[in-house]
mmCIF file of C-alpha atoms in Angstrom:
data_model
loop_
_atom_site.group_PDB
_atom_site.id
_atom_site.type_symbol
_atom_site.label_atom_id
_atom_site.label_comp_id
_atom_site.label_asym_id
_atom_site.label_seq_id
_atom_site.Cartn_x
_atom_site.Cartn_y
_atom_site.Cartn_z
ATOM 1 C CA UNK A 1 -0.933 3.325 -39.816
ATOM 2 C CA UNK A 2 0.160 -0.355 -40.282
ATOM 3 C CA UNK A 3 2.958 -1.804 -39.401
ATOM 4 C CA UNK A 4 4.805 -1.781 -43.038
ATOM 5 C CA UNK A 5 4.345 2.182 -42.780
ATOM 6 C CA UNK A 6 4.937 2.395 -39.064
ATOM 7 C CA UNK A 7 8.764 3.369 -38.286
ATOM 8 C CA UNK A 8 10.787 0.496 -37.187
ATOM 9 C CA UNK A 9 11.218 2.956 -33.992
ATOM 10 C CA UNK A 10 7.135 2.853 -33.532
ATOM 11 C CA UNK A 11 6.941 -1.136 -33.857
ATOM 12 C CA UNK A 12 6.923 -3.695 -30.830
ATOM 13 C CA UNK A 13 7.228 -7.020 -30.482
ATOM 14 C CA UNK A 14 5.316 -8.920 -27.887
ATOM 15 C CA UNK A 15 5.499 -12.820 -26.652
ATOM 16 C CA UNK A 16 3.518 -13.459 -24.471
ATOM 17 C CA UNK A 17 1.835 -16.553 -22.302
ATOM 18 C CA UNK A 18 -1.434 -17.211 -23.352
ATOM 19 C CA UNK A 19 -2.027 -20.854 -22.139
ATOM 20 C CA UNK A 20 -5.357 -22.334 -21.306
ATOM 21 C CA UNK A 21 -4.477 -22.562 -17.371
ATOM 22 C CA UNK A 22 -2.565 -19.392 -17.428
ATOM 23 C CA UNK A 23 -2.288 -15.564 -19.228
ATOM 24 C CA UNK A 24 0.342 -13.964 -18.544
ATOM 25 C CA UNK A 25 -0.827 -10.545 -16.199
ATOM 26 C CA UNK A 26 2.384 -8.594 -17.714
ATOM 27 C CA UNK A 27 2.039 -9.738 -21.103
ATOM 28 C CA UNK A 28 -1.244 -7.856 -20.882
ATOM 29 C CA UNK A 29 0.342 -5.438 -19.115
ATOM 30 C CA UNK A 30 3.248 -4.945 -21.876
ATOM 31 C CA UNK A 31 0.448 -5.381 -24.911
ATOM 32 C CA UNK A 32 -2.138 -2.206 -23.442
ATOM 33 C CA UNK A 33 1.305 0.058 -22.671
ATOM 34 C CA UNK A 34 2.746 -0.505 -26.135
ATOM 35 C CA UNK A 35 -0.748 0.379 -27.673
ATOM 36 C CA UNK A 36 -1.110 3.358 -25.396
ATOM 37 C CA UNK A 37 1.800 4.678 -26.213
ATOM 38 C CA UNK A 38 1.003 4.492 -30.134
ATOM 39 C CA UNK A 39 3.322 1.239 -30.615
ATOM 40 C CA UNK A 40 1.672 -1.036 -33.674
ATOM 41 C CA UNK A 41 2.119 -4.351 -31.407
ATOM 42 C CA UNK A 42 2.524 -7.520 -33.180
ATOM 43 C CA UNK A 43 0.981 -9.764 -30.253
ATOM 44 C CA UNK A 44 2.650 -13.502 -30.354
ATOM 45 C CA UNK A 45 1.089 -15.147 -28.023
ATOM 46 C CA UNK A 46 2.990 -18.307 -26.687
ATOM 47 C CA UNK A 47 0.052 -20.986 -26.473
ATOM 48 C CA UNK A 48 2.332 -23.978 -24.832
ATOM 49 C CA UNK A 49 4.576 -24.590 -22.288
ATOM 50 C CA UNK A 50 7.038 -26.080 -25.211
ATOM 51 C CA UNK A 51 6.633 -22.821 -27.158
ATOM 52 C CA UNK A 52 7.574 -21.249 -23.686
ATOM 53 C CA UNK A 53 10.391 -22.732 -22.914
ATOM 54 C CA UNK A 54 11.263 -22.978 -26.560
ATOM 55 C CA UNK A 55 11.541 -19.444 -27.249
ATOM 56 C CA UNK A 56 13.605 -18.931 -23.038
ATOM 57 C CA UNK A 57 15.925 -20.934 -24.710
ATOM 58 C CA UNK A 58 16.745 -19.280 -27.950
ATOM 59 C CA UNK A 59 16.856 -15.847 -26.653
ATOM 60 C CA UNK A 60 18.417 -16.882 -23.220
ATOM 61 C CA UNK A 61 16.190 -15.549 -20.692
ATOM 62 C CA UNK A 62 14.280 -16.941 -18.165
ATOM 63 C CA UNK A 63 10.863 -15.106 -17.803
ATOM 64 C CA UNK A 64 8.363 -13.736 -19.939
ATOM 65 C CA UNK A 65 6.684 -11.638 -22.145
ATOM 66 C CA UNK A 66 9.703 -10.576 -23.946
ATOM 67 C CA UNK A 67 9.230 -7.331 -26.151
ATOM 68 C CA UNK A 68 11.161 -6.083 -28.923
ATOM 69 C CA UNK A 69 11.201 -2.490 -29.853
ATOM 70 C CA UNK A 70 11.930 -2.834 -34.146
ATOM 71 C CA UNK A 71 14.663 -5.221 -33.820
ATOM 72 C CA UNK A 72 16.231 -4.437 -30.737
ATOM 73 C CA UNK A 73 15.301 -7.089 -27.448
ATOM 74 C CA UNK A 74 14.074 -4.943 -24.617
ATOM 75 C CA UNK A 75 13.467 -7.248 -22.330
ATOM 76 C CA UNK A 76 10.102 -7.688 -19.933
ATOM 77 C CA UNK A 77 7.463 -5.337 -18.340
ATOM 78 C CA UNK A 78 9.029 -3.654 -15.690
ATOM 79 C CA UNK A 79 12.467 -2.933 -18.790
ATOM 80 C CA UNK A 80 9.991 -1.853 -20.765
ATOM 81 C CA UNK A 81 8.749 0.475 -18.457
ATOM 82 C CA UNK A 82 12.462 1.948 -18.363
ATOM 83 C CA UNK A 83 13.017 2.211 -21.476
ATOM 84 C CA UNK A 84 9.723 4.229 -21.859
ATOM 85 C CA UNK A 85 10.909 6.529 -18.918
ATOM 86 C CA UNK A 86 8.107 5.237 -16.723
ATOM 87 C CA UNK A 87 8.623 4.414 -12.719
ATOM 88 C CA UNK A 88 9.980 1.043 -11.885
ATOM 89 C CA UNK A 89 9.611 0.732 -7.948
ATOM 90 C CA UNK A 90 13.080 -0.718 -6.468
ATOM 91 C CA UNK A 91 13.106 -3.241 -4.046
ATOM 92 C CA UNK A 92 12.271 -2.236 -0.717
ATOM 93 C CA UNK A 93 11.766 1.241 -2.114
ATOM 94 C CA UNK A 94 9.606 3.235 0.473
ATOM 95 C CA UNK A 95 6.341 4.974 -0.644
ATOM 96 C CA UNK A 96 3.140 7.067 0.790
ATOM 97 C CA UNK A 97 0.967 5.687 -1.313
ATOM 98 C CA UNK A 98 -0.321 3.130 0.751
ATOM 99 C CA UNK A 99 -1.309 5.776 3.232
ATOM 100 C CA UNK A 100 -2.408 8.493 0.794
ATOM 101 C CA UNK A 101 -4.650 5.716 -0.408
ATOM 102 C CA UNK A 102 -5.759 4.957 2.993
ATOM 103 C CA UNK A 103 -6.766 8.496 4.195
ATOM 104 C CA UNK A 104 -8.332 9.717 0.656
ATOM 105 C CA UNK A 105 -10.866 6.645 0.864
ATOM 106 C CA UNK A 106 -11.806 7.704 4.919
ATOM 107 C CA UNK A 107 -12.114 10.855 4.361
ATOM 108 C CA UNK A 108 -14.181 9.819 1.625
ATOM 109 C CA UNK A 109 -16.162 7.710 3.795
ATOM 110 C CA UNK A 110 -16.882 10.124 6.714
ATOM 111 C CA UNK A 111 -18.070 12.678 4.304
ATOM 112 C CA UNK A 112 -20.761 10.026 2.973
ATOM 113 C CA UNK A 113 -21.621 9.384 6.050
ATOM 114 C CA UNK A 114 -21.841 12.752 7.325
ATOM 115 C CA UNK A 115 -23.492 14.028 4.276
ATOM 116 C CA UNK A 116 -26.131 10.574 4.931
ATOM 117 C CA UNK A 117 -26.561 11.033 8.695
ATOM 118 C CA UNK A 118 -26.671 15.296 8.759
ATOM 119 C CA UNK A 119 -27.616 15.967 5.288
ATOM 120 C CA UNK A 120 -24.123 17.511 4.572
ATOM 121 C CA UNK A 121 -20.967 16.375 4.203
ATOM 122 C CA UNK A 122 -19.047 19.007 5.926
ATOM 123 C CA UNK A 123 -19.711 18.899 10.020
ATOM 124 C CA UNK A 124 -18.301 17.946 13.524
ATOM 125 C CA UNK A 125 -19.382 14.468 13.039
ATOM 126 C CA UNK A 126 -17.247 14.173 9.928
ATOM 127 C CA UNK A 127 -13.797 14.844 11.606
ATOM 128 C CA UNK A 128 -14.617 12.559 14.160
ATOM 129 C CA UNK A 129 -15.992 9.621 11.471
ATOM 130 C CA UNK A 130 -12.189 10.503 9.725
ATOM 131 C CA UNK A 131 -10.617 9.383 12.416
ATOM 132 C CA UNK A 132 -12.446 6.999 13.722
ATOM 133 C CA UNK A 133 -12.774 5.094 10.198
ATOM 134 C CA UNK A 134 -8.755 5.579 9.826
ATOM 135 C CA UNK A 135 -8.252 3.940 13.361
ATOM 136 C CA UNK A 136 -10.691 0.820 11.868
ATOM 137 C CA UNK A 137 -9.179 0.556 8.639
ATOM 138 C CA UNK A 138 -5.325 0.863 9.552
ATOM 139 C CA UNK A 139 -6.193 -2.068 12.888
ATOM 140 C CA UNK A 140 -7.490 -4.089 10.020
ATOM 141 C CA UNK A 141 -4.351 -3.914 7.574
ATOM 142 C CA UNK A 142 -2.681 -4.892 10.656
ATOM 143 C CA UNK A 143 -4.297 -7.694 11.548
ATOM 144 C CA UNK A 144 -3.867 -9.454 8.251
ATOM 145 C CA UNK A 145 -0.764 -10.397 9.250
ATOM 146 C CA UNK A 146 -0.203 -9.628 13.186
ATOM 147 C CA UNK A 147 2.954 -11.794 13.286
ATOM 148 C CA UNK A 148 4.683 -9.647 10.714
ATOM 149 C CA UNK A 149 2.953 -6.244 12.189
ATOM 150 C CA UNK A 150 4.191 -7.436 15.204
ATOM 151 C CA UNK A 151 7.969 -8.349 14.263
ATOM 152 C CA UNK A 152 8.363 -4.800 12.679
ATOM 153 C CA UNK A 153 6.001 -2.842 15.589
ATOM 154 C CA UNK A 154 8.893 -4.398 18.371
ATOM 155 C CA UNK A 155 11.805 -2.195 16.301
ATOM 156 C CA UNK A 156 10.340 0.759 18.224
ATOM 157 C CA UNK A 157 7.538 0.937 20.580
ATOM 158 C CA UNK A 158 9.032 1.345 23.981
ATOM 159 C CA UNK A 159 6.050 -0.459 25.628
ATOM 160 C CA UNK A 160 6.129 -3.412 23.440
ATOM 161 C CA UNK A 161 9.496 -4.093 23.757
ATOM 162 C CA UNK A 162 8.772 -4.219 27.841
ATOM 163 C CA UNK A 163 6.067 -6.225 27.386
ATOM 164 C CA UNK A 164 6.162 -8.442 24.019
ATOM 165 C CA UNK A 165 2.891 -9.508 24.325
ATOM 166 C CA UNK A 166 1.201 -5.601 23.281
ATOM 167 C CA UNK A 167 2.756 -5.665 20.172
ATOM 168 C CA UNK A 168 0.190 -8.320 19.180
ATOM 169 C CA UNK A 169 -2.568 -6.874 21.396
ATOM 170 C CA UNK A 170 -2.236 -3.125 19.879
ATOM 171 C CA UNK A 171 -3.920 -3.973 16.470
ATOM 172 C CA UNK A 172 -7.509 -5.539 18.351
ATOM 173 C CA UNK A 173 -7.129 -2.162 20.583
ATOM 174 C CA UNK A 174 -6.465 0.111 18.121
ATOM 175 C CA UNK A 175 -9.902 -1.532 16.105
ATOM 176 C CA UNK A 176 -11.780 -1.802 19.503
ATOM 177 C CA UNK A 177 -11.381 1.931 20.164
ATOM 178 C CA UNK A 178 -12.321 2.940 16.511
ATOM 179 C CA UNK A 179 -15.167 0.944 16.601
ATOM 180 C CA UNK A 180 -16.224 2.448 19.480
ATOM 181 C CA UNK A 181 -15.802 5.753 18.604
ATOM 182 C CA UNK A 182 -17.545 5.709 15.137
ATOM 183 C CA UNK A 183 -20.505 4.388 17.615
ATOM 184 C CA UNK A 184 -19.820 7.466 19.853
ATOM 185 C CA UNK A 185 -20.593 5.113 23.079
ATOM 186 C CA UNK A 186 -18.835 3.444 25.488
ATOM 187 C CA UNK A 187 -16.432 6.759 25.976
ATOM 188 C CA UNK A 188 -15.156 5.014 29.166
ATOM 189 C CA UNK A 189 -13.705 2.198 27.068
ATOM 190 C CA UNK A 190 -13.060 3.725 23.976
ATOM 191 C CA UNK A 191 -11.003 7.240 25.290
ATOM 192 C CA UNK A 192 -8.653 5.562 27.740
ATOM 193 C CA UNK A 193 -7.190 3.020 25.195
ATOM 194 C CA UNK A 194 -6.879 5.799 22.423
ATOM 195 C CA UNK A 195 -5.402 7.846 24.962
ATOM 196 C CA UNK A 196 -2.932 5.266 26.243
ATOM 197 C CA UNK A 197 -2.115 3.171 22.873
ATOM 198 C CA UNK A 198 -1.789 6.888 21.083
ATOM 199 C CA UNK A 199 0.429 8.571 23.680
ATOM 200 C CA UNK A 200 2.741 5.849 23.949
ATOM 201 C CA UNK A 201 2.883 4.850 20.331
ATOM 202 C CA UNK A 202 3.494 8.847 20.016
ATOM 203 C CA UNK A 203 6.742 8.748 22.280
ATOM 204 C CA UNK A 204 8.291 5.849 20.737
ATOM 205 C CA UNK A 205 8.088 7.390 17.172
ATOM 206 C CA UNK A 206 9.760 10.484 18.270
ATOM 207 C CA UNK A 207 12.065 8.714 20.427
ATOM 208 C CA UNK A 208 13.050 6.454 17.270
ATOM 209 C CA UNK A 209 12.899 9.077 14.795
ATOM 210 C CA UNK A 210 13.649 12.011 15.845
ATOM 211 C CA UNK A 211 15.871 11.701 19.381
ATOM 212 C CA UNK A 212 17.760 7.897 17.682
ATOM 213 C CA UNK A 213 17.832 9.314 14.642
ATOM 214 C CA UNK A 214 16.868 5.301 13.215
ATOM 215 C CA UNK A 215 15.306 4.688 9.624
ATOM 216 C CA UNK A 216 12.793 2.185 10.211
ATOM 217 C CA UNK A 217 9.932 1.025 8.192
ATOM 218 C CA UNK A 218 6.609 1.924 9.692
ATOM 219 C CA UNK A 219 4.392 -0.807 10.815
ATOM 220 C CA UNK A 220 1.381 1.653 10.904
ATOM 221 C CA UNK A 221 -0.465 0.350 7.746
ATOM 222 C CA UNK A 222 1.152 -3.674 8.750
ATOM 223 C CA UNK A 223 3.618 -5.422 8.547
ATOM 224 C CA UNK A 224 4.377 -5.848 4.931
ATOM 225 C CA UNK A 225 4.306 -1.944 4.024
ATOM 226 C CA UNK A 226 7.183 0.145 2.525
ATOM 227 C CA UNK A 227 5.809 3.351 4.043
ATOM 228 C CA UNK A 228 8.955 4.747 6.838
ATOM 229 C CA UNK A 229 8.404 5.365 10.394
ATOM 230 C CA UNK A 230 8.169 9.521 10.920
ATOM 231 C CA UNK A 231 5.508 11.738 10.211
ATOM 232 C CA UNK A 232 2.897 9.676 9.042
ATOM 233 C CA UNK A 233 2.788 6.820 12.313
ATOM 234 C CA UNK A 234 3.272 10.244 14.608
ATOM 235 C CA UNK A 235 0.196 11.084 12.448
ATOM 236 C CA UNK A 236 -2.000 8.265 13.188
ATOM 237 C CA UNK A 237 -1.063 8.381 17.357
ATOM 238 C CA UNK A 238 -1.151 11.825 17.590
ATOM 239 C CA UNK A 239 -4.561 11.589 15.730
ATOM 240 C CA UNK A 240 -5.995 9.104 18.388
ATOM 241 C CA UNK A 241 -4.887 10.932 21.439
ATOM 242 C CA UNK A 242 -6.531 14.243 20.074
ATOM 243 C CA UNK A 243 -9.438 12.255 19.359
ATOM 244 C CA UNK A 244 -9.655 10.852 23.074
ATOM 245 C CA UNK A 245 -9.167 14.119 24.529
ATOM 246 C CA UNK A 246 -11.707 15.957 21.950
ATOM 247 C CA UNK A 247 -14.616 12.635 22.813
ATOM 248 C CA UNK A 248 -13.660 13.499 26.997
ATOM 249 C CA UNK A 249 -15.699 16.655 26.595
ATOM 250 C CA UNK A 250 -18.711 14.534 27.230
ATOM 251 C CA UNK A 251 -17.877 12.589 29.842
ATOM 252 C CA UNK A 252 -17.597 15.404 32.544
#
């Protein structure tokens, strides 16, 4: 159907930045959702700055794309994503995505490795790979940033905020002891800082959450995360101490 037959309703507008330095990501963005949801898209793409600021200036906006729906302005990608009743995320909105992510993609891994190492993907060793390749990836999103892991990790943990300098330490332990325990050596390193960096990092979510009754942002995935501070950080410590306790069996 072309766009004389389409209904005005079914017919989109697009202007877009498509500069030699520089395409726009969410023009793209706005041009594949208009032609995945059956739009006939007449694509004008904006091939100069002066056509840029040209066209800012007539409708009175400051960004683009701008898309039209027939002749009605609807504005840019995330407005368009309104008007088609899609999700816009708020600012500061929290989500579990991050950490849904995080564990699908280790659980993922252990059962590779598992199914590599044992010839099947469901055994012992792939419970204890879980964790230990959670503990590894979730030290690593923190120490992109340590400062800001740090800043947001000092809102709660009742060691850190005794001694300021753990708050920056936690992240290298937390990766130390994973390491170690994918290994499955060095119990006498790896089980006492699990243990100790778990148990305490246990109390102070419960005491924050739970006793203080505080809505916090969780710093367990770093420092730039949405995800809030309850059942998923209580997750991750209580996760390391049972892993600590479960690795002591062999060190009788």
């Amino acid at each position: 159907m072309d766009a004389i037959t389409t209904p005005a309703a079914r017919r989109a507008t697009l202007y877009r930045m498509v500069m030699p330095g520089h395409t726009c990501p969410w023009g793209l963005k706005a041009l594949d959702l208009l032609k995945r949801k059956g739009f006939a898209v007449d694509d004008r793409p904006l091939r100069t700055r002066e056509e840029t600021e040209a066209l800012k200036a007539k409708l009175g906006v400051k960004t683009t794309p701008q898309i039209f729906i027939g002749d009605e302005r609807v504005g840019g990608y995330d407005d368009l994503r309104r008007r088609l009743g899609l999700h816009v995320a708020a600012p500061g909105e929290t989500s579990y995505s991050p950490v849904i992510a995080l564990f699908a993609m280790t659980a993922a891994m252990a059962l590779a490795a598992s199914a590599a190492v044992e010839g099947t993907p469901l055994t012992i060793r792939a419970g204890e790979w879980f964790i230990a390749f959670s503990m590894c990836v979730l030290a690593l999103l923190k120490l992109q940033d340590v400062g800001k892991f740090s800043a947001m990790f000092l809102n709660y943990d009742l060691l850190a905020k005794r001694w300021v300098p753990y708050a920056s330490l936690y992240p290298f332990l937390e990766g130390l002891a994973g390491v170690l325990m994918v290994w499955g050596g060095a119990k006498w390193l790896s089980v006492p800082i699990a243990l100790t960096i778990g148990s305490i990092g246990a109390l102070s979510v419960f005491k924050a959450v739970y006793v203080d009754k505080r809505e916090l942002k969780c710093a367990c995935v770093g420092g730039s995360s949405n995800v809030p501070l309850g059942f998923v950080s209580l997750t991750e410590n209580v996760m390391m101490v049972a892993m600590a306790i479960w690795m002591m069996r062999g060190m009788a």
